[in-house]
DNA sequence: AAACGGCACAACCGCTCTTCA
DNA sequence: TTGAAGAGCGGTTGTGCCGTT
């Protein structure tokens, strides 16, 4: 784990020391002369934030709320670009940000999530309350990746660096889990929500983080494939069947699904998906593109034998189910042997 | 005591995606 | 349909601190 001095360093760096901007700090972030700063406007301050700037930003957001980052600095009386303000707020000033050491259980969770999700820091951070993507990214790069390497594990693939020292079965485990999660993440990534809430919807990116309860509570969502054609997945019974709509809380499904994978319990994943289907009455899929036909009432079992290409969309929880079922079958086979 | 290197983390950049006029 | 603006993400850099030589 981390040694005590690092925490004090972190605290110091997070407050006073980093805010004592030396003349050289104005060069921060500009590597060489080729890179263009995000804020080319003359007069905008860069580098470490001062306590005064923090106060201005925090007070303004407390009063006016988040958003409109481009205009915020001017309104708040800050000589910063909006991007810088947003980053400062998100990674440091937000009340929900938890400071201090990463606990062992958090570290374990980061490892598990990274094994499943890769460098999707925001997604990982979304499942660790109070931690920011930047913090987790830093912690990974400075601690965990090195730790894994010292254990003979490739931090990118989570497989042994020396392929002679592991079994094919172990590979299969990792592969199947990764495929499951890749499909689910892809499902999420391709999911665009139609928020029924009339208030300005938060960015879709937040959906990936699972950070916004208003999104978790959404009733309707639509899907868009990578090539911008539209497709729909209906999970659930009642309600209208407008194209592009999905009438169940897919985020909950995803969340439960991910939780199960984190806990390395593929049977629970399968069970949860099946329960979701039973609860909602059916699973149906349909493509909303030209000439598409509805494919009604497919069971999870049949769904698990289908490929995404069957429907013309490139990802789905259904595929995850297939992978999980394969896992189940493999284990069953092994048991019988 | 000074120099050096590694560590930790805040901050920045380029890019991508979504929204909206 | 398209382009501009807004927002967010992952990768990278810069800086201060600390331990070692």
Tab-separated table of C-alpha atoms in Angstrom, chain A:
chain	number	residue	atom	x	y	z
A	1	UNK	CA	0.000	0.000	0.000
A	2	UNK	CA	0.951	3.572	0.037
A	3	UNK	CA	3.389	4.762	2.593
A	4	UNK	CA	2.316	7.543	4.931
A	5	UNK	CA	4.517	10.280	3.503
A	6	UNK	CA	2.677	10.105	0.201
A	7	UNK	CA	-0.552	11.162	1.798
A	8	UNK	CA	0.977	14.157	3.416
A	9	UNK	CA	2.548	14.973	0.132
A	10	UNK	CA	-0.763	14.684	-1.542
A	11	UNK	CA	-2.378	17.004	0.935
A	12	UNK	CA	0.402	19.493	0.681
A	13	UNK	CA	0.426	19.367	-3.053
A	14	UNK	CA	-3.313	19.730	-3.162
A	15	UNK	CA	-3.338	22.857	-1.111
A	16	UNK	CA	-0.620	25.296	-0.354
A	17	UNK	CA	2.415	24.008	-2.158
A	18	UNK	CA	0.794	23.672	-5.513
A	19	UNK	CA	-0.740	27.052	-5.212
A	20	UNK	CA	2.520	28.871	-4.726
A	21	UNK	CA	2.882	29.454	-8.385
A	22	UNK	CA	6.451	30.149	-9.230
A	23	UNK	CA	7.340	32.059	-12.362
A	24	UNK	CA	8.163	28.774	-14.022
A	25	UNK	CA	4.713	27.455	-13.319
A	26	UNK	CA	3.369	29.601	-16.084
A	27	UNK	CA	5.035	27.160	-18.422
A	28	UNK	CA	3.083	24.266	-17.043
A	29	UNK	CA	1.421	22.212	-19.685
A	30	UNK	CA	3.202	23.781	-22.595
A	31	UNK	CA	5.626	21.191	-23.786
A	32	UNK	CA	7.920	22.691	-26.339
A	33	UNK	CA	6.642	25.220	-28.796
A	34	UNK	CA	4.585	22.984	-31.027
A	35	UNK	CA	1.584	22.494	-28.805
A	36	UNK	CA	-1.143	25.062	-28.860
A	37	UNK	CA	-2.542	25.990	-25.469
A	38	UNK	CA	-6.246	25.412	-25.068
A	39	UNK	CA	-6.652	29.088	-24.254
A	40	UNK	CA	-4.783	31.254	-26.674
A	41	UNK	CA	-6.362	34.406	-25.347
A	42	UNK	CA	-3.795	36.757	-23.998
A	43	UNK	CA	-4.097	37.439	-20.315
A	44	UNK	CA	-5.610	34.153	-19.247
A	45	UNK	CA	-3.858	32.633	-16.282
A	46	UNK	CA	-2.521	29.128	-16.367
A	47	UNK	CA	-0.807	26.801	-13.945
A	48	UNK	CA	-1.647	26.076	-10.320
A	49	UNK	CA	-4.727	27.611	-8.803
A	50	UNK	CA	-4.529	30.037	-5.915
A	51	UNK	CA	-6.849	29.808	-2.890
A	52	UNK	CA	-8.447	33.057	-4.033
A	53	UNK	CA	-9.287	31.601	-7.409
A	54	UNK	CA	-10.649	28.467	-5.765
A	55	UNK	CA	-12.889	30.574	-3.604
A	56	UNK	CA	-14.155	32.609	-6.528
A	57	UNK	CA	-14.944	29.487	-8.495
A	58	UNK	CA	-16.548	27.609	-5.620
A	59	UNK	CA	-18.665	30.587	-4.617
A	60	UNK	CA	-19.846	31.159	-8.138
A	61	UNK	CA	-20.818	27.532	-8.697
A	62	UNK	CA	-22.483	27.395	-5.310
A	63	UNK	CA	-24.595	30.329	-6.398
A	64	UNK	CA	-25.176	29.650	-10.083
A	65	UNK	CA	-24.568	25.943	-10.422
A	66	UNK	CA	-22.345	23.981	-12.770
A	67	UNK	CA	-22.284	24.338	-16.524
A	68	UNK	CA	-21.750	27.055	-19.116
A	69	UNK	CA	-18.045	26.686	-18.529
A	70	UNK	CA	-17.092	28.913	-21.421
A	71	UNK	CA	-18.775	31.942	-19.927
A	72	UNK	CA	-18.274	31.024	-16.292
A	73	UNK	CA	-14.785	32.493	-15.811
A	74	UNK	CA	-15.863	35.922	-16.935
A	75	UNK	CA	-18.987	35.842	-14.801
A	76	UNK	CA	-17.022	34.648	-11.794
A	77	UNK	CA	-14.238	37.148	-12.303
A	78	UNK	CA	-11.605	34.567	-13.087
A	79	UNK	CA	-8.809	34.929	-15.590
A	80	UNK	CA	-9.000	31.288	-16.558
A	81	UNK	CA	-10.377	29.392	-19.494
A	82	UNK	CA	-13.605	27.498	-18.970
A	83	UNK	CA	-11.920	24.201	-19.450
A	84	UNK	CA	-9.509	24.911	-16.656
A	85	UNK	CA	-12.365	25.939	-14.380
A	86	UNK	CA	-14.285	22.795	-15.095
A	87	UNK	CA	-11.274	20.618	-14.395
A	88	UNK	CA	-10.494	22.405	-11.168
A	89	UNK	CA	-14.072	22.012	-9.983
A	90	UNK	CA	-14.451	18.417	-11.052
A	91	UNK	CA	-11.164	17.153	-9.706
A	92	UNK	CA	-10.656	19.238	-6.643
A	93	UNK	CA	-13.316	21.673	-5.488
A	94	UNK	CA	-16.446	19.560	-5.836
A	95	UNK	CA	-17.782	18.792	-2.336
A	96	UNK	CA	-18.214	15.142	-3.184
A	97	UNK	CA	-14.555	14.686	-3.989
A	98	UNK	CA	-12.900	12.502	-1.406
A	99	UNK	CA	-9.333	13.365	-0.577
A	100	UNK	CA	-6.723	11.176	0.982
A	101	UNK	CA	-5.287	7.743	0.547
A	102	UNK	CA	-6.845	5.131	-1.652
A	103	UNK	CA	-8.077	2.456	0.745
A	104	UNK	CA	-7.148	-1.190	0.148
A	105	UNK	CA	-10.696	-2.047	-0.819
A	106	UNK	CA	-10.769	0.854	-3.252
A	107	UNK	CA	-7.500	-0.354	-4.719
A	108	UNK	CA	-8.931	-3.807	-5.122
A	109	UNK	CA	-11.966	-2.366	-6.829
A	110	UNK	CA	-9.830	-0.306	-9.178
A	111	UNK	CA	-7.873	-3.403	-10.123
A	112	UNK	CA	-11.013	-5.380	-10.817
A	113	UNK	CA	-12.631	-2.600	-12.765
A	114	UNK	CA	-9.519	-1.975	-14.803
A	115	UNK	CA	-9.305	-5.636	-15.645
A	116	UNK	CA	-12.854	-5.413	-16.926
A	117	UNK	CA	-12.906	-1.966	-18.442
A	118	UNK	CA	-9.356	-1.046	-19.343
A	119	UNK	CA	-8.364	2.619	-19.297
A	120	UNK	CA	-11.918	3.880	-19.071
A	121	UNK	CA	-11.085	6.054	-16.119
A	122	UNK	CA	-14.329	7.932	-15.947
A	123	UNK	CA	-16.257	4.694	-15.950
A	124	UNK	CA	-14.061	3.309	-13.206
A	125	UNK	CA	-14.320	6.516	-11.210
A	126	UNK	CA	-18.078	6.405	-11.525
A	127	UNK	CA	-18.135	3.259	-9.457
A	128	UNK	CA	-15.831	4.500	-6.722
A	129	UNK	CA	-17.636	7.209	-4.772
A	130	UNK	CA	-15.694	10.372	-4.193
A	131	UNK	CA	-12.826	9.489	-6.486
A	132	UNK	CA	-12.156	11.311	-9.724
A	133	UNK	CA	-11.013	9.832	-12.978
A	134	UNK	CA	-7.864	11.908	-12.783
A	135	UNK	CA	-7.079	10.615	-9.319
A	136	UNK	CA	-7.624	7.028	-10.308
A	137	UNK	CA	-5.628	7.478	-13.467
A	138	UNK	CA	-2.750	8.938	-11.505
A	139	UNK	CA	-2.942	6.210	-8.907
A	140	UNK	CA	-2.956	3.588	-11.560
A	141	UNK	CA	0.019	5.012	-13.388
A	142	UNK	CA	2.091	5.596	-10.284
A	143	UNK	CA	1.153	2.596	-8.175
A	144	UNK	CA	-0.957	-0.132	-9.585
A	145	UNK	CA	0.613	-0.610	-12.984
A	146	UNK	CA	4.006	-0.928	-11.363
A	147	UNK	CA	2.616	-3.232	-8.743
A	148	UNK	CA	1.204	-5.527	-11.376
A	149	UNK	CA	4.437	-5.514	-13.325
A	150	UNK	CA	6.328	-6.462	-10.180
A	151	UNK	CA	3.919	-9.376	-9.839
A	152	UNK	CA	4.640	-10.439	-13.380
A	153	UNK	CA	1.294	-9.243	-14.678
A	154	UNK	CA	0.830	-7.117	-17.736
A	155	UNK	CA	-1.075	-4.034	-16.502
A	156	UNK	CA	-2.720	-3.557	-19.881
A	157	UNK	CA	-4.079	-7.050	-20.343
A	158	UNK	CA	-3.946	-8.334	-16.776
A	159	UNK	CA	-2.367	-11.467	-18.133
A	160	UNK	CA	0.962	-12.874	-17.039
A	161	UNK	CA	3.881	-11.216	-18.740
A	162	UNK	CA	5.437	-14.644	-19.231
A	163	UNK	CA	2.907	-16.726	-21.188
A	164	UNK	CA	4.527	-19.969	-20.068
A	165	UNK	CA	3.373	-19.450	-16.525
A	166	UNK	CA	-0.360	-19.593	-16.957
A	167	UNK	CA	-2.957	-22.024	-18.144
A	168	UNK	CA	-5.191	-21.825	-21.150
A	169	UNK	CA	-8.161	-22.102	-18.830
A	170	UNK	CA	-7.055	-18.988	-17.023
A	171	UNK	CA	-6.855	-17.225	-20.354
A	172	UNK	CA	-10.343	-18.331	-21.205
A	173	UNK	CA	-11.650	-16.953	-17.952
A	174	UNK	CA	-10.190	-13.546	-18.628
A	175	UNK	CA	-11.223	-13.593	-22.258
A	176	UNK	CA	-14.816	-14.500	-21.574
A	177	UNK	CA	-15.175	-11.933	-18.843
A	178	UNK	CA	-13.591	-9.290	-20.982
A	179	UNK	CA	-15.831	-10.121	-23.900
A	180	UNK	CA	-18.873	-9.896	-21.672
A	181	UNK	CA	-17.913	-6.564	-20.343
A	182	UNK	CA	-16.777	-5.280	-23.688
A	183	UNK	CA	-20.169	-6.049	-25.101
A	184	UNK	CA	-21.929	-4.407	-22.196
A	185	UNK	CA	-19.726	-1.372	-22.270
A	186	UNK	CA	-20.218	-1.135	-25.969
A	187	UNK	CA	-23.925	-1.350	-25.358
A	188	UNK	CA	-23.630	1.536	-22.974
A	189	UNK	CA	-21.375	3.474	-25.261
A	190	UNK	CA	-23.820	3.177	-28.090
A	191	UNK	CA	-26.765	4.098	-25.958
A	192	UNK	CA	-28.167	7.561	-26.258
A	193	UNK	CA	-30.832	8.445	-23.761
A	194	UNK	CA	-33.948	10.380	-24.443
A	195	UNK	CA	-34.394	11.943	-21.082
A	196	UNK	CA	-38.054	12.504	-20.346
A	197	UNK	CA	-37.053	15.069	-17.780
A	198	UNK	CA	-37.757	18.512	-19.216
A	199	UNK	CA	-34.841	20.034	-17.371
A	200	UNK	CA	-31.607	20.300	-19.323
A	201	UNK	CA	-30.231	16.767	-19.454
A	202	UNK	CA	-26.745	16.161	-18.213
A	203	UNK	CA	-24.247	15.095	-20.771
A	204	UNK	CA	-24.498	11.573	-21.998
A	205	UNK	CA	-21.026	10.970	-20.759
A	206	UNK	CA	-22.378	10.980	-17.254
A	207	UNK	CA	-24.417	7.967	-18.127
A	208	UNK	CA	-21.223	6.013	-18.437
A	209	UNK	CA	-20.253	7.148	-15.000
A	210	UNK	CA	-23.604	6.240	-13.530
A	211	UNK	CA	-23.174	9.383	-11.545
A	212	UNK	CA	-26.448	11.141	-12.130
A	213	UNK	CA	-29.514	9.780	-10.396
A	214	UNK	CA	-31.802	11.547	-12.831
A	215	UNK	CA	-30.373	9.417	-15.533
A	216	UNK	CA	-30.541	6.265	-13.489
A	217	UNK	CA	-34.191	6.997	-13.030
A	218	UNK	CA	-34.913	7.574	-16.671
A	219	UNK	CA	-37.786	5.783	-18.219
A	220	UNK	CA	-36.995	5.841	-21.869
A	221	UNK	CA	-33.878	5.618	-23.876
A	222	UNK	CA	-32.906	5.229	-27.451
A	223	UNK	CA	-30.001	3.551	-29.066
A	224	UNK	CA	-27.723	4.595	-31.830
A	225	UNK	CA	-25.216	2.391	-33.505
A	226	UNK	CA	-21.711	3.467	-34.317
A	227	UNK	CA	-22.532	4.242	-37.914
A	228	UNK	CA	-25.262	6.575	-36.743
A	229	UNK	CA	-28.066	4.378	-37.943
A	230	UNK	CA	-30.647	3.903	-35.278
A	231	UNK	CA	-31.536	0.708	-33.585
A	232	UNK	CA	-33.685	-0.114	-30.687
A	233	UNK	CA	-33.700	-2.764	-28.048
A	234	UNK	CA	-36.843	-3.326	-26.127
A	235	UNK	CA	-36.379	-4.827	-22.760
A	236	UNK	CA	-39.734	-5.106	-21.143
A	237	UNK	CA	-43.389	-5.422	-21.798
A	238	UNK	CA	-45.877	-2.590	-21.530
A	239	UNK	CA	-45.659	0.889	-22.857
A	240	UNK	CA	-45.460	2.112	-26.379
A	241	UNK	CA	-43.154	0.548	-28.850
A	242	UNK	CA	-41.912	3.585	-30.660
A	243	UNK	CA	-38.760	2.958	-32.531
A	244	UNK	CA	-35.625	4.023	-30.740
A	245	UNK	CA	-37.260	3.576	-27.391
A	246	UNK	CA	-36.492	1.120	-24.733
A	247	UNK	CA	-38.764	0.671	-21.831
A	248	UNK	CA	-36.758	-0.480	-18.990
A	249	UNK	CA	-34.097	0.846	-16.789
A	250	UNK	CA	-31.156	-0.400	-18.803
A	251	UNK	CA	-28.783	1.504	-16.611
A	252	UNK	CA	-29.837	-0.621	-13.701
A	253	UNK	CA	-29.221	-3.698	-15.778
A	254	UNK	CA	-25.827	-2.442	-16.723
A	255	UNK	CA	-25.043	-1.499	-13.171
A	256	UNK	CA	-26.089	-4.882	-11.808
A	257	UNK	CA	-24.279	-6.573	-14.614
A	258	UNK	CA	-21.082	-4.717	-13.883
A	259	UNK	CA	-21.414	-5.341	-10.178
A	260	UNK	CA	-21.659	-9.030	-10.812
A	261	UNK	CA	-18.659	-9.022	-13.076
A	262	UNK	CA	-16.718	-7.065	-10.509
A	263	UNK	CA	-17.593	-9.761	-8.038
A	264	UNK	CA	-16.631	-12.363	-10.620
A	265	UNK	CA	-19.959	-14.124	-10.436
A	266	UNK	CA	-21.091	-14.869	-13.975
A	267	UNK	CA	-24.014	-16.934	-12.730
A	268	UNK	CA	-25.347	-13.956	-10.866
A	269	UNK	CA	-25.026	-11.933	-14.033
A	270	UNK	CA	-27.042	-14.454	-15.961
A	271	UNK	CA	-29.570	-14.628	-13.162
A	272	UNK	CA	-29.950	-10.863	-12.998
A	273	UNK	CA	-30.497	-10.555	-16.693
A	274	UNK	CA	-33.027	-13.341	-16.650
A	275	UNK	CA	-34.826	-11.815	-13.688
A	276	UNK	CA	-34.918	-8.521	-15.519
A	277	UNK	CA	-36.500	-10.250	-18.460
A	278	UNK	CA	-38.991	-12.127	-16.319
A	279	UNK	CA	-39.879	-8.961	-14.502
A	280	UNK	CA	-40.482	-7.032	-17.668
A	281	UNK	CA	-42.230	-9.799	-19.481
A	282	UNK	CA	-40.065	-10.191	-22.527
A	283	UNK	CA	-37.026	-9.171	-24.404
A	284	UNK	CA	-37.523	-8.054	-27.907
A	285	UNK	CA	-35.245	-6.444	-30.359
A	286	UNK	CA	-35.895	-4.443	-33.422
A	287	UNK	CA	-33.892	-2.508	-35.884
A	288	UNK	CA	-35.287	0.870	-36.716
A	289	UNK	CA	-33.453	1.290	-39.956
A	290	UNK	CA	-35.041	1.086	-43.345
A	291	UNK	CA	-36.708	-2.206	-44.096
A	292	UNK	CA	-36.213	-3.551	-40.664
A	293	UNK	CA	-38.563	-5.999	-39.087
A	294	UNK	CA	-39.413	-6.386	-35.491
A	295	UNK	CA	-38.143	-9.511	-33.879
A	296	UNK	CA	-40.568	-10.047	-31.076
A	297	UNK	CA	-40.351	-11.926	-27.867
A	298	UNK	CA	-37.061	-13.642	-27.962
A	299	UNK	CA	-35.992	-15.393	-24.835
A	300	UNK	CA	-32.698	-14.907	-23.178
A	301	UNK	CA	-31.814	-18.411	-24.192
A	302	UNK	CA	-32.441	-17.763	-27.820
A	303	UNK	CA	-30.899	-14.358	-27.509
A	304	UNK	CA	-27.733	-15.903	-26.286
A	305	UNK	CA	-27.423	-17.873	-29.489
A	306	UNK	CA	-27.731	-14.786	-31.642
A	307	UNK	CA	-25.082	-12.401	-32.660
A	308	UNK	CA	-25.401	-8.646	-32.790
A	309	UNK	CA	-25.178	-8.814	-36.544
A	310	UNK	CA	-28.457	-10.683	-36.483
A	311	UNK	CA	-30.066	-7.381	-35.662
A	312	UNK	CA	-27.706	-5.041	-37.368
A	313	UNK	CA	-26.437	-3.426	-34.212
A	314	UNK	CA	-23.001	-4.066	-32.969
A	315	UNK	CA	-23.384	-4.646	-29.313
A	316	UNK	CA	-25.816	-5.735	-26.708
A	317	UNK	CA	-26.321	-7.112	-23.312
A	318	UNK	CA	-27.625	-10.116	-25.136
A	319	UNK	CA	-24.143	-10.836	-26.357
A	320	UNK	CA	-22.930	-10.554	-22.836
A	321	UNK	CA	-25.462	-13.118	-21.885
A	322	UNK	CA	-24.097	-15.390	-24.556
A	323	UNK	CA	-20.602	-15.097	-23.265
A	324	UNK	CA	-21.734	-15.650	-19.746
A	325	UNK	CA	-23.732	-18.641	-20.785
A	326	UNK	CA	-20.651	-19.997	-22.487
A	327	UNK	CA	-18.858	-19.528	-19.215
A	328	UNK	CA	-21.590	-21.380	-17.431
A	329	UNK	CA	-21.503	-24.198	-19.940
A	330	UNK	CA	-17.758	-24.457	-19.709
A	331	UNK	CA	-17.818	-24.722	-15.955
A	332	UNK	CA	-20.635	-27.241	-16.094
A	333	UNK	CA	-18.656	-29.329	-18.538
A	334	UNK	CA	-15.643	-29.194	-16.326
A	335	UNK	CA	-17.702	-30.254	-13.334
A	336	UNK	CA	-19.162	-33.169	-15.183
A	337	UNK	CA	-15.739	-34.302	-16.232
